[in-house]
């Protein structure tokens, strides 16, 4: 007769102990393969970080591979001395915040409206929006159009061209179609209008897809620099962080001279001229650009998988 202690021991036995030798071997191989792919994905970020804080001469020669050597943070101190870098960072943060909020709201509203039978010619408008995913006029007509609309040398030139994204609208539309219509019908019976149903009923329900779109939109806005290059021809005060750093990455020698000119002591000047290298500049700039996105992503991760799966396949 089985005692209570034996029953508890059998109940809490490790599932691995019940597997055959072949199953255990497959499990071990699976863990090794996934660990390898995790290492392959994480190592480039780790490599960039350790090279940005290691001795520049060793980093230039490719000696820093697995751990930092002769750790220092002078590369980041020098970057802080770049004229206009702080203002450019403010512009990047501002365009990312405003652009992301507007993109999410418009994608959610249009996606919701395309699911309503009461919308006039909704199928026609949806196809009209979706076709822009596959066809565009090109860069030159786009620039001419932005100039005719008065968006060149204007901060809103960063925002308006990017707030309507067909892919995000399709994700929201598919997600809204998975929401039971009874919720909307109940609110409409109580007298709620279209906007009230959208803001009070739909938005709280579709949070996962909104978080997913927010990640995509924020990364696109944060990394964008081509619109800065093409539109902001006479407004250097509207340069973004990415565009300014892009200039310095492609002109590493100019950056070295610029950083050297910001110092006062001749001894420090000589040290900076010999220490600043193209590799150190590229690594430090990459960390500055990538780190904010890496810090924000964990807060949205729990919504990301659910949102992209349900938004991509109708439930």
PDB file of C-alpha atoms in Angstrom:
ATOM      1  CA  UNK A   1       0.000   0.000   0.000  1.00  0.00           C
ATOM      2  CA  UNK A   2       1.406   3.415  -1.013  1.00  0.00           C
ATOM      3  CA  UNK A   3       2.187   5.684   1.919  1.00  0.00           C
ATOM      4  CA  UNK A   4       1.561   9.412   1.928  1.00  0.00           C
ATOM      5  CA  UNK A   5       5.317  10.157   1.741  1.00  0.00           C
ATOM      6  CA  UNK A   6       5.759   7.905  -1.283  1.00  0.00           C
ATOM      7  CA  UNK A   7       2.749   9.473  -2.973  1.00  0.00           C
ATOM      8  CA  UNK A   8       4.198  12.991  -2.480  1.00  0.00           C
ATOM      9  CA  UNK A   9       7.621  11.852  -3.707  1.00  0.00           C
ATOM     10  CA  UNK A  10       6.111  10.367  -6.887  1.00  0.00           C
ATOM     11  CA  UNK A  11       3.977  13.450  -7.447  1.00  0.00           C
ATOM     12  CA  UNK A  12       6.957  15.804  -7.325  1.00  0.00           C
ATOM     13  CA  UNK A  13       9.365  13.643  -9.297  1.00  0.00           C
ATOM     14  CA  UNK A  14      11.362  15.477 -11.950  1.00  0.00           C
ATOM     15  CA  UNK A  15       9.856  14.912 -15.438  1.00  0.00           C
ATOM     16  CA  UNK A  16      13.401  14.391 -16.728  1.00  0.00           C
ATOM     17  CA  UNK A  17      13.652  11.248 -14.580  1.00  0.00           C
ATOM     18  CA  UNK A  18      10.702   9.717 -16.438  1.00  0.00           C
ATOM     19  CA  UNK A  19      12.302  10.207 -19.856  1.00  0.00           C
ATOM     20  CA  UNK A  20      14.149   7.508 -21.696  1.00  0.00           C
ATOM     21  CA  UNK A  21      17.820   7.797 -22.559  1.00  0.00           C
ATOM     22  CA  UNK A  22      16.954   8.831 -26.105  1.00  0.00           C
ATOM     23  CA  UNK A  23      14.569  11.573 -24.911  1.00  0.00           C
ATOM     24  CA  UNK A  24      17.176  12.914 -22.502  1.00  0.00           C
ATOM     25  CA  UNK A  25      19.752  12.991 -25.286  1.00  0.00           C
ATOM     26  CA  UNK A  26      17.363  14.945 -27.536  1.00  0.00           C
ATOM     27  CA  UNK A  27      16.635  17.382 -24.681  1.00  0.00           C
ATOM     28  CA  UNK A  28      20.333  17.972 -24.061  1.00  0.00           C
ATOM     29  CA  UNK A  29      20.972  18.573 -27.772  1.00  0.00           C
ATOM     30  CA  UNK A  30      18.018  20.981 -27.890  1.00  0.00           C
ATOM     31  CA  UNK A  31      19.355  22.976 -24.932  1.00  0.00           C
ATOM     32  CA  UNK A  32      22.804  23.137 -26.515  1.00  0.00           C
ATOM     33  CA  UNK A  33      21.424  24.330 -29.856  1.00  0.00           C
ATOM     34  CA  UNK A  34      19.246  27.013 -28.256  1.00  0.00           C
ATOM     35  CA  UNK A  35      22.109  28.113 -26.019  1.00  0.00           C
ATOM     36  CA  UNK A  36      24.309  28.452 -29.094  1.00  0.00           C
ATOM     37  CA  UNK A  37      21.722  30.576 -30.926  1.00  0.00           C
ATOM     38  CA  UNK A  38      21.226  32.708 -27.799  1.00  0.00           C
ATOM     39  CA  UNK A  39      24.980  33.282 -27.676  1.00  0.00           C
ATOM     40  CA  UNK A  40      25.069  34.172 -31.381  1.00  0.00           C
ATOM     41  CA  UNK A  41      22.281  36.746 -30.849  1.00  0.00           C
ATOM     42  CA  UNK A  42      23.697  38.278 -27.669  1.00  0.00           C
ATOM     43  CA  UNK A  43      27.431  38.253 -28.452  1.00  0.00           C
ATOM     44  CA  UNK A  44      27.408  41.163 -30.989  1.00  0.00           C
ATOM     45  CA  UNK A  45      25.916  43.497 -28.375  1.00  0.00           C
ATOM     46  CA  UNK A  46      28.373  42.287 -25.773  1.00  0.00           C
ATOM     47  CA  UNK A  47      31.251  42.663 -28.237  1.00  0.00           C
ATOM     48  CA  UNK A  48      30.321  46.265 -29.008  1.00  0.00           C
ATOM     49  CA  UNK A  49      30.056  47.202 -25.330  1.00  0.00           C
ATOM     50  CA  UNK A  50      33.377  45.675 -24.256  1.00  0.00           C
ATOM     51  CA  UNK A  51      35.182  47.263 -27.203  1.00  0.00           C
ATOM     52  CA  UNK A  52      33.768  50.680 -26.386  1.00  0.00           C
ATOM     53  CA  UNK A  53      35.237  50.580 -22.862  1.00  0.00           C
ATOM     54  CA  UNK A  54      38.529  48.798 -23.645  1.00  0.00           C
ATOM     55  CA  UNK A  55      41.878  50.302 -24.605  1.00  0.00           C
ATOM     56  CA  UNK A  56      41.426  51.892 -28.009  1.00  0.00           C
ATOM     57  CA  UNK A  57      44.696  50.631 -29.441  1.00  0.00           C
ATOM     58  CA  UNK A  58      43.793  47.040 -28.515  1.00  0.00           C
ATOM     59  CA  UNK A  59      40.278  47.432 -29.893  1.00  0.00           C
ATOM     60  CA  UNK A  60      41.667  48.843 -33.146  1.00  0.00           C
ATOM     61  CA  UNK A  61      43.831  45.742 -33.602  1.00  0.00           C
ATOM     62  CA  UNK A  62      40.951  43.353 -32.811  1.00  0.00           C
ATOM     63  CA  UNK A  63      42.457  42.080 -29.572  1.00  0.00           C
ATOM     64  CA  UNK A  64      39.275  42.510 -27.507  1.00  0.00           C
ATOM     65  CA  UNK A  65      37.067  39.459 -28.053  1.00  0.00           C
ATOM     66  CA  UNK A  66      35.526  38.030 -24.882  1.00  0.00           C
ATOM     67  CA  UNK A  67      36.254  40.415 -22.007  1.00  0.00           C
ATOM     68  CA  UNK A  68      37.224  44.113 -21.699  1.00  0.00           C
ATOM     69  CA  UNK A  69      40.897  45.008 -21.459  1.00  0.00           C
ATOM     70  CA  UNK A  70      42.255  48.119 -19.698  1.00  0.00           C
ATOM     71  CA  UNK A  71      38.765  49.456 -18.976  1.00  0.00           C
ATOM     72  CA  UNK A  72      38.149  53.196 -19.387  1.00  0.00           C
ATOM     73  CA  UNK A  73      35.188  55.433 -20.207  1.00  0.00           C
ATOM     74  CA  UNK A  74      36.972  58.254 -22.030  1.00  0.00           C
ATOM     75  CA  UNK A  75      35.203  57.466 -25.303  1.00  0.00           C
ATOM     76  CA  UNK A  76      31.866  58.429 -23.769  1.00  0.00           C
ATOM     77  CA  UNK A  77      33.381  61.491 -22.094  1.00  0.00           C
ATOM     78  CA  UNK A  78      34.660  62.669 -25.470  1.00  0.00           C
ATOM     79  CA  UNK A  79      31.301  62.083 -27.113  1.00  0.00           C
ATOM     80  CA  UNK A  80      29.680  64.283 -24.477  1.00  0.00           C
ATOM     81  CA  UNK A  81      31.933  67.138 -25.688  1.00  0.00           C
ATOM     82  CA  UNK A  82      30.606  67.013 -29.254  1.00  0.00           C
ATOM     83  CA  UNK A  83      28.860  70.364 -29.927  1.00  0.00           C
ATOM     84  CA  UNK A  84      25.100  70.050 -30.392  1.00  0.00           C
ATOM     85  CA  UNK A  85      24.930  66.384 -29.407  1.00  0.00           C
ATOM     86  CA  UNK A  86      22.597  66.999 -26.457  1.00  0.00           C
ATOM     87  CA  UNK A  87      20.233  69.115 -28.570  1.00  0.00           C
ATOM     88  CA  UNK A  88      20.215  66.408 -31.245  1.00  0.00           C
ATOM     89  CA  UNK A  89      19.366  63.811 -28.588  1.00  0.00           C
ATOM     90  CA  UNK A  90      16.423  65.964 -27.459  1.00  0.00           C
ATOM     91  CA  UNK A  91      15.124  66.148 -31.040  1.00  0.00           C
ATOM     92  CA  UNK A  92      15.406  62.355 -31.386  1.00  0.00           C
ATOM     93  CA  UNK A  93      13.578  61.742 -28.112  1.00  0.00           C
ATOM     94  CA  UNK A  94      10.878  64.273 -29.001  1.00  0.00           C
ATOM     95  CA  UNK A  95      10.236  62.826 -32.455  1.00  0.00           C
ATOM     96  CA  UNK A  96      10.231  59.299 -31.058  1.00  0.00           C
ATOM     97  CA  UNK A  97       7.690  60.075 -28.334  1.00  0.00           C
ATOM     98  CA  UNK A  98       5.340  62.198 -30.468  1.00  0.00           C
ATOM     99  CA  UNK A  99       5.671  60.011 -33.549  1.00  0.00           C
ATOM    100  CA  UNK A 100       5.070  56.792 -31.634  1.00  0.00           C
ATOM    101  CA  UNK A 101       1.970  58.098 -29.853  1.00  0.00           C
ATOM    102  CA  UNK A 102       0.388  59.419 -33.061  1.00  0.00           C
ATOM    103  CA  UNK A 103       1.295  56.301 -35.040  1.00  0.00           C
ATOM    104  CA  UNK A 104      -0.261  54.000 -32.438  1.00  0.00           C
ATOM    105  CA  UNK A 105      -3.462  56.031 -32.109  1.00  0.00           C
ATOM    106  CA  UNK A 106      -3.993  56.398 -35.867  1.00  0.00           C
ATOM    107  CA  UNK A 107      -3.181  52.740 -36.585  1.00  0.00           C
ATOM    108  CA  UNK A 108      -5.584  51.625 -33.857  1.00  0.00           C
ATOM    109  CA  UNK A 109      -8.390  53.936 -34.981  1.00  0.00           C
ATOM    110  CA  UNK A 110      -8.113  53.115 -38.682  1.00  0.00           C
ATOM    111  CA  UNK A 111      -7.780  49.410 -37.937  1.00  0.00           C
ATOM    112  CA  UNK A 112     -10.913  49.605 -35.808  1.00  0.00           C
ATOM    113  CA  UNK A 113     -12.855  51.605 -38.403  1.00  0.00           C
ATOM    114  CA  UNK A 114     -11.988  49.128 -41.158  1.00  0.00           C
ATOM    115  CA  UNK A 115     -13.818  46.447 -39.146  1.00  0.00           C
ATOM    116  CA  UNK A 116     -17.054  48.430 -38.922  1.00  0.00           C
ATOM    117  CA  UNK A 117     -19.739  47.790 -41.513  1.00  0.00           C
ATOM    118  CA  UNK A 118     -21.026  51.352 -41.054  1.00  0.00           C
ATOM    119  CA  UNK A 119     -17.867  52.887 -42.533  1.00  0.00           C
ATOM    120  CA  UNK A 120     -18.523  54.193 -46.046  1.00  0.00           C
ATOM    121  CA  UNK A 121     -16.596  52.198 -48.691  1.00  0.00           C
ATOM    122  CA  UNK A 122     -14.409  50.641 -45.994  1.00  0.00           C
ATOM    123  CA  UNK A 123     -13.098  47.860 -48.270  1.00  0.00           C
ATOM    124  CA  UNK A 124     -12.082  50.386 -50.920  1.00  0.00           C
ATOM    125  CA  UNK A 125     -10.216  52.572 -48.414  1.00  0.00           C
ATOM    126  CA  UNK A 126      -8.565  49.567 -46.822  1.00  0.00           C
ATOM    127  CA  UNK A 127      -7.243  48.351 -50.181  1.00  0.00           C
ATOM    128  CA  UNK A 128      -6.130  51.887 -51.004  1.00  0.00           C
ATOM    129  CA  UNK A 129      -4.080  51.991 -47.790  1.00  0.00           C
ATOM    130  CA  UNK A 130      -2.736  48.438 -48.171  1.00  0.00           C
ATOM    131  CA  UNK A 131      -1.498  48.953 -51.742  1.00  0.00           C
ATOM    132  CA  UNK A 132       0.963  51.597 -50.522  1.00  0.00           C
ATOM    133  CA  UNK A 133       2.926  48.793 -48.846  1.00  0.00           C
ATOM    134  CA  UNK A 134       4.020  47.577 -52.275  1.00  0.00           C
ATOM    135  CA  UNK A 135       4.258  50.725 -54.413  1.00  0.00           C
ATOM    136  CA  UNK A 136       5.788  54.144 -53.840  1.00  0.00           C
ATOM    137  CA  UNK A 137       6.808  57.041 -56.056  1.00  0.00           C
ATOM    138  CA  UNK A 138      10.474  57.086 -55.014  1.00  0.00           C
ATOM    139  CA  UNK A 139      12.725  59.430 -53.095  1.00  0.00           C
ATOM    140  CA  UNK A 140      12.745  62.420 -55.474  1.00  0.00           C
ATOM    141  CA  UNK A 141       8.914  62.711 -55.803  1.00  0.00           C
ATOM    142  CA  UNK A 142       8.678  62.191 -52.035  1.00  0.00           C
ATOM    143  CA  UNK A 143      11.078  65.069 -51.357  1.00  0.00           C
ATOM    144  CA  UNK A 144       9.252  67.337 -53.815  1.00  0.00           C
ATOM    145  CA  UNK A 145       5.937  66.454 -52.191  1.00  0.00           C
ATOM    146  CA  UNK A 146       7.285  67.231 -48.714  1.00  0.00           C
ATOM    147  CA  UNK A 147       8.570  70.604 -49.930  1.00  0.00           C
ATOM    148  CA  UNK A 148       5.219  71.459 -51.529  1.00  0.00           C
ATOM    149  CA  UNK A 149       3.514  70.621 -48.233  1.00  0.00           C
ATOM    150  CA  UNK A 150       5.935  72.863 -46.342  1.00  0.00           C
ATOM    151  CA  UNK A 151       7.457  70.021 -44.346  1.00  0.00           C
ATOM    152  CA  UNK A 152      11.065  70.674 -45.302  1.00  0.00           C
ATOM    153  CA  UNK A 153      13.073  72.410 -42.572  1.00  0.00           C
ATOM    154  CA  UNK A 154      10.120  71.719 -40.292  1.00  0.00           C
ATOM    155  CA  UNK A 155      10.012  69.429 -37.255  1.00  0.00           C
ATOM    156  CA  UNK A 156       6.684  67.957 -38.375  1.00  0.00           C
ATOM    157  CA  UNK A 157       8.466  66.599 -41.425  1.00  0.00           C
ATOM    158  CA  UNK A 158       9.717  63.894 -39.071  1.00  0.00           C
ATOM    159  CA  UNK A 159       6.214  63.063 -37.842  1.00  0.00           C
ATOM    160  CA  UNK A 160       3.544  63.322 -40.529  1.00  0.00           C
ATOM    161  CA  UNK A 161       5.114  61.099 -43.243  1.00  0.00           C
ATOM    162  CA  UNK A 162       5.549  58.214 -40.775  1.00  0.00           C
ATOM    163  CA  UNK A 163       2.362  58.186 -38.706  1.00  0.00           C
ATOM    164  CA  UNK A 164       0.278  56.196 -41.224  1.00  0.00           C
ATOM    165  CA  UNK A 165       1.839  52.751 -41.628  1.00  0.00           C
ATOM    166  CA  UNK A 166      -0.246  50.174 -43.552  1.00  0.00           C
ATOM    167  CA  UNK A 167       1.394  47.211 -41.819  1.00  0.00           C
ATOM    168  CA  UNK A 168       0.440  48.515 -38.372  1.00  0.00           C
ATOM    169  CA  UNK A 169      -3.108  49.232 -39.544  1.00  0.00           C
ATOM    170  CA  UNK A 170      -3.458  45.675 -40.829  1.00  0.00           C
ATOM    171  CA  UNK A 171      -2.225  44.295 -37.500  1.00  0.00           C
ATOM    172  CA  UNK A 172      -4.784  46.392 -35.609  1.00  0.00           C
ATOM    173  CA  UNK A 173      -7.579  45.471 -38.012  1.00  0.00           C
ATOM    174  CA  UNK A 174      -6.886  41.758 -37.607  1.00  0.00           C
ATOM    175  CA  UNK A 175      -6.684  42.084 -33.830  1.00  0.00           C
ATOM    176  CA  UNK A 176      -9.937  44.073 -33.643  1.00  0.00           C
ATOM    177  CA  UNK A 177     -11.687  41.368 -35.681  1.00  0.00           C
ATOM    178  CA  UNK A 178     -10.788  38.859 -32.939  1.00  0.00           C
ATOM    179  CA  UNK A 179     -12.605  40.950 -30.306  1.00  0.00           C
ATOM    180  CA  UNK A 180     -16.208  39.737 -29.718  1.00  0.00           C
ATOM    181  CA  UNK A 181     -18.683  42.069 -31.381  1.00  0.00           C
ATOM    182  CA  UNK A 182     -20.984  41.704 -28.391  1.00  0.00           C
ATOM    183  CA  UNK A 183     -18.771  44.177 -26.499  1.00  0.00           C
ATOM    184  CA  UNK A 184     -19.308  46.876 -29.110  1.00  0.00           C
ATOM    185  CA  UNK A 185     -22.990  46.094 -29.555  1.00  0.00           C
ATOM    186  CA  UNK A 186     -23.623  46.291 -25.818  1.00  0.00           C
ATOM    187  CA  UNK A 187     -21.960  49.714 -25.658  1.00  0.00           C
ATOM    188  CA  UNK A 188     -23.880  50.943 -28.698  1.00  0.00           C
ATOM    189  CA  UNK A 189     -27.172  49.785 -27.160  1.00  0.00           C
ATOM    190  CA  UNK A 190     -26.317  51.901 -24.114  1.00  0.00           C
ATOM    191  CA  UNK A 191     -25.936  54.916 -26.388  1.00  0.00           C
ATOM    192  CA  UNK A 192     -22.168  55.013 -26.934  1.00  0.00           C
ATOM    193  CA  UNK A 193     -20.967  56.555 -30.180  1.00  0.00           C
ATOM    194  CA  UNK A 194     -18.080  55.474 -32.407  1.00  0.00           C
ATOM    195  CA  UNK A 195     -15.398  57.464 -30.583  1.00  0.00           C
ATOM    196  CA  UNK A 196     -16.610  56.401 -27.158  1.00  0.00           C
ATOM    197  CA  UNK A 197     -16.648  52.729 -28.163  1.00  0.00           C
ATOM    198  CA  UNK A 198     -13.140  53.087 -29.570  1.00  0.00           C
ATOM    199  CA  UNK A 199     -11.566  54.847 -26.584  1.00  0.00           C
ATOM    200  CA  UNK A 200     -13.435  53.147 -23.736  1.00  0.00           C
ATOM    201  CA  UNK A 201     -14.059  49.653 -25.124  1.00  0.00           C
ATOM    202  CA  UNK A 202     -11.563  48.809 -27.854  1.00  0.00           C
ATOM    203  CA  UNK A 203      -8.362  50.507 -26.678  1.00  0.00           C
ATOM    204  CA  UNK A 204      -8.230  48.689 -23.306  1.00  0.00           C
ATOM    205  CA  UNK A 205      -8.899  45.355 -25.035  1.00  0.00           C
ATOM    206  CA  UNK A 206      -6.252  45.667 -27.754  1.00  0.00           C
ATOM    207  CA  UNK A 207      -3.354  46.693 -25.496  1.00  0.00           C
ATOM    208  CA  UNK A 208      -1.076  43.812 -26.628  1.00  0.00           C
ATOM    209  CA  UNK A 209      -1.131  44.851 -30.284  1.00  0.00           C
ATOM    210  CA  UNK A 210      -0.732  48.506 -29.319  1.00  0.00           C
ATOM    211  CA  UNK A 211       2.401  47.660 -27.333  1.00  0.00           C
ATOM    212  CA  UNK A 212       3.747  45.708 -30.305  1.00  0.00           C
ATOM    213  CA  UNK A 213       3.140  48.606 -32.678  1.00  0.00           C
ATOM    214  CA  UNK A 214       4.644  51.030 -30.171  1.00  0.00           C
ATOM    215  CA  UNK A 215       7.899  49.038 -30.194  1.00  0.00           C
ATOM    216  CA  UNK A 216       8.059  48.972 -33.993  1.00  0.00           C
ATOM    217  CA  UNK A 217       7.182  52.658 -34.359  1.00  0.00           C
ATOM    218  CA  UNK A 218       9.585  53.802 -31.633  1.00  0.00           C
ATOM    219  CA  UNK A 219      12.504  51.871 -33.144  1.00  0.00           C
ATOM    220  CA  UNK A 220      11.745  53.267 -36.611  1.00  0.00           C
ATOM    221  CA  UNK A 221      11.566  56.824 -35.332  1.00  0.00           C
ATOM    222  CA  UNK A 222      14.656  56.477 -33.151  1.00  0.00           C
ATOM    223  CA  UNK A 223      16.825  55.005 -35.925  1.00  0.00           C
ATOM    224  CA  UNK A 224      15.624  57.228 -38.779  1.00  0.00           C
ATOM    225  CA  UNK A 225      18.118  59.670 -40.269  1.00  0.00           C
ATOM    226  CA  UNK A 226      17.361  59.729 -44.009  1.00  0.00           C
ATOM    227  CA  UNK A 227      14.505  62.208 -43.600  1.00  0.00           C
ATOM    228  CA  UNK A 228      16.918  64.443 -41.672  1.00  0.00           C
ATOM    229  CA  UNK A 229      19.369  64.252 -44.576  1.00  0.00           C
ATOM    230  CA  UNK A 230      16.772  65.013 -47.246  1.00  0.00           C
ATOM    231  CA  UNK A 231      14.462  67.516 -45.549  1.00  0.00           C
ATOM    232  CA  UNK A 232      16.456  69.488 -42.973  1.00  0.00           C
ATOM    233  CA  UNK A 233      18.805  71.258 -45.364  1.00  0.00           C
ATOM    234  CA  UNK A 234      18.882  74.657 -43.624  1.00  0.00           C
ATOM    235  CA  UNK A 235      17.955  73.765 -40.031  1.00  0.00           C
ATOM    236  CA  UNK A 236      20.938  72.289 -38.218  1.00  0.00           C
ATOM    237  CA  UNK A 237      19.078  72.840 -34.945  1.00  0.00           C
ATOM    238  CA  UNK A 238      16.675  70.065 -36.069  1.00  0.00           C
ATOM    239  CA  UNK A 239      19.377  67.465 -36.652  1.00  0.00           C
ATOM    240  CA  UNK A 240      18.671  64.175 -34.889  1.00  0.00           C
ATOM    241  CA  UNK A 241      21.089  62.200 -32.771  1.00  0.00           C
ATOM    242  CA  UNK A 242      21.330  59.423 -35.359  1.00  0.00           C
ATOM    243  CA  UNK A 243      22.120  61.808 -38.210  1.00  0.00           C
ATOM    244  CA  UNK A 244      24.785  63.632 -36.239  1.00  0.00           C
ATOM    245  CA  UNK A 245      26.405  60.389 -35.119  1.00  0.00           C
ATOM    246  CA  UNK A 246      26.132  59.020 -38.645  1.00  0.00           C
ATOM    247  CA  UNK A 247      28.155  61.986 -39.874  1.00  0.00           C
ATOM    248  CA  UNK A 248      30.838  61.325 -37.308  1.00  0.00           C
ATOM    249  CA  UNK A 249      30.979  57.597 -37.990  1.00  0.00           C
ATOM    250  CA  UNK A 250      31.552  58.168 -41.714  1.00  0.00           C
ATOM    251  CA  UNK A 251      34.094  60.884 -40.976  1.00  0.00           C
ATOM    252  CA  UNK A 252      35.984  59.447 -38.034  1.00  0.00           C
ATOM    253  CA  UNK A 253      39.016  61.641 -38.613  1.00  0.00           C
ATOM    254  CA  UNK A 254      36.877  64.787 -38.545  1.00  0.00           C
ATOM    255  CA  UNK A 255      35.334  63.645 -35.271  1.00  0.00           C
ATOM    256  CA  UNK A 256      38.781  63.097 -33.801  1.00  0.00           C
ATOM    257  CA  UNK A 257      39.842  66.609 -34.714  1.00  0.00           C
ATOM    258  CA  UNK A 258      36.576  68.076 -33.404  1.00  0.00           C
ATOM    259  CA  UNK A 259      36.917  66.311 -30.060  1.00  0.00           C
ATOM    260  CA  UNK A 260      40.536  67.422 -29.762  1.00  0.00           C
ATOM    261  CA  UNK A 261      39.572  71.063 -30.328  1.00  0.00           C
ATOM    262  CA  UNK A 262      37.165  70.960 -27.372  1.00  0.00           C
ATOM    263  CA  UNK A 263      40.007  70.365 -24.864  1.00  0.00           C
ATOM    264  CA  UNK A 264      42.120  73.035 -23.202  1.00  0.00           C
ATOM    265  CA  UNK A 265      45.171  71.277 -21.834  1.00  0.00           C
ATOM    266  CA  UNK A 266      47.873  70.566 -24.403  1.00  0.00           C
ATOM    267  CA  UNK A 267      48.837  67.365 -22.577  1.00  0.00           C
ATOM    268  CA  UNK A 268      45.269  66.090 -22.661  1.00  0.00           C
ATOM    269  CA  UNK A 269      45.032  67.189 -26.303  1.00  0.00           C
ATOM    270  CA  UNK A 270      47.983  65.043 -27.275  1.00  0.00           C
ATOM    271  CA  UNK A 271      46.557  62.086 -25.389  1.00  0.00           C
ATOM    272  CA  UNK A 272      43.178  62.360 -27.101  1.00  0.00           C
ATOM    273  CA  UNK A 273      44.706  62.605 -30.541  1.00  0.00           C
ATOM    274  CA  UNK A 274      46.526  59.346 -30.065  1.00  0.00           C
ATOM    275  CA  UNK A 275      43.681  57.573 -28.239  1.00  0.00           C
ATOM    276  CA  UNK A 276      40.671  58.350 -30.446  1.00  0.00           C
ATOM    277  CA  UNK A 277      40.351  55.728 -33.204  1.00  0.00           C
ATOM    278  CA  UNK A 278      37.746  55.000 -35.840  1.00  0.00           C
ATOM    279  CA  UNK A 279      36.876  51.674 -34.209  1.00  0.00           C
ATOM    280  CA  UNK A 280      36.435  53.247 -30.764  1.00  0.00           C
ATOM    281  CA  UNK A 281      34.176  55.919 -32.255  1.00  0.00           C
ATOM    282  CA  UNK A 282      32.016  53.367 -34.088  1.00  0.00           C
ATOM    283  CA  UNK A 283      31.639  51.150 -31.033  1.00  0.00           C
ATOM    284  CA  UNK A 284      30.773  54.015 -28.680  1.00  0.00           C
ATOM    285  CA  UNK A 285      28.272  55.532 -31.100  1.00  0.00           C
ATOM    286  CA  UNK A 286      26.592  52.165 -31.625  1.00  0.00           C
ATOM    287  CA  UNK A 287      26.152  51.676 -27.878  1.00  0.00           C
ATOM    288  CA  UNK A 288      24.630  55.149 -27.491  1.00  0.00           C
ATOM    289  CA  UNK A 289      22.127  54.497 -30.296  1.00  0.00           C
ATOM    290  CA  UNK A 290      21.167  50.920 -29.356  1.00  0.00           C
ATOM    291  CA  UNK A 291      21.117  51.118 -25.553  1.00  0.00           C
ATOM    292  CA  UNK A 292      17.876  53.165 -25.171  1.00  0.00           C
ATOM    293  CA  UNK A 293      15.941  50.654 -27.295  1.00  0.00           C
ATOM    294  CA  UNK A 294      17.369  47.730 -25.316  1.00  0.00           C
ATOM    295  CA  UNK A 295      16.332  49.404 -22.046  1.00  0.00           C
ATOM    296  CA  UNK A 296      12.748  50.060 -23.168  1.00  0.00           C
ATOM    297  CA  UNK A 297      12.046  46.699 -24.802  1.00  0.00           C
ATOM    298  CA  UNK A 298      11.786  44.609 -21.548  1.00  0.00           C
ATOM    299  CA  UNK A 299       8.820  46.732 -20.408  1.00  0.00           C
ATOM    300  CA  UNK A 300       6.856  45.780 -23.563  1.00  0.00           C
ATOM    301  CA  UNK A 301       8.086  42.214 -23.914  1.00  0.00           C
ATOM    302  CA  UNK A 302       5.112  40.585 -22.177  1.00  0.00           C
ATOM    303  CA  UNK A 303       2.752  42.157 -24.741  1.00  0.00           C
ATOM    304  CA  UNK A 304       4.994  41.640 -27.750  1.00  0.00           C
ATOM    305  CA  UNK A 305       4.543  37.904 -28.473  1.00  0.00           C
ATOM    306  CA  UNK A 306       0.804  37.870 -27.821  1.00  0.00           C
ATOM    307  CA  UNK A 307       0.244  41.003 -29.849  1.00  0.00           C
ATOM    308  CA  UNK A 308       2.172  39.973 -32.932  1.00  0.00           C
ATOM    309  CA  UNK A 309       0.668  36.469 -32.987  1.00  0.00           C
ATOM    310  CA  UNK A 310      -2.955  37.494 -32.581  1.00  0.00           C
ATOM    311  CA  UNK A 311      -2.489  40.526 -34.810  1.00  0.00           C
ATOM    312  CA  UNK A 312      -1.026  38.440 -37.610  1.00  0.00           C
ATOM    313  CA  UNK A 313      -3.505  35.525 -37.552  1.00  0.00           C
ATOM    314  CA  UNK A 314      -7.214  36.075 -37.136  1.00  0.00           C
ATOM    315  CA  UNK A 315      -8.482  34.314 -34.029  1.00  0.00           C
TER     316      UNK A 315
END
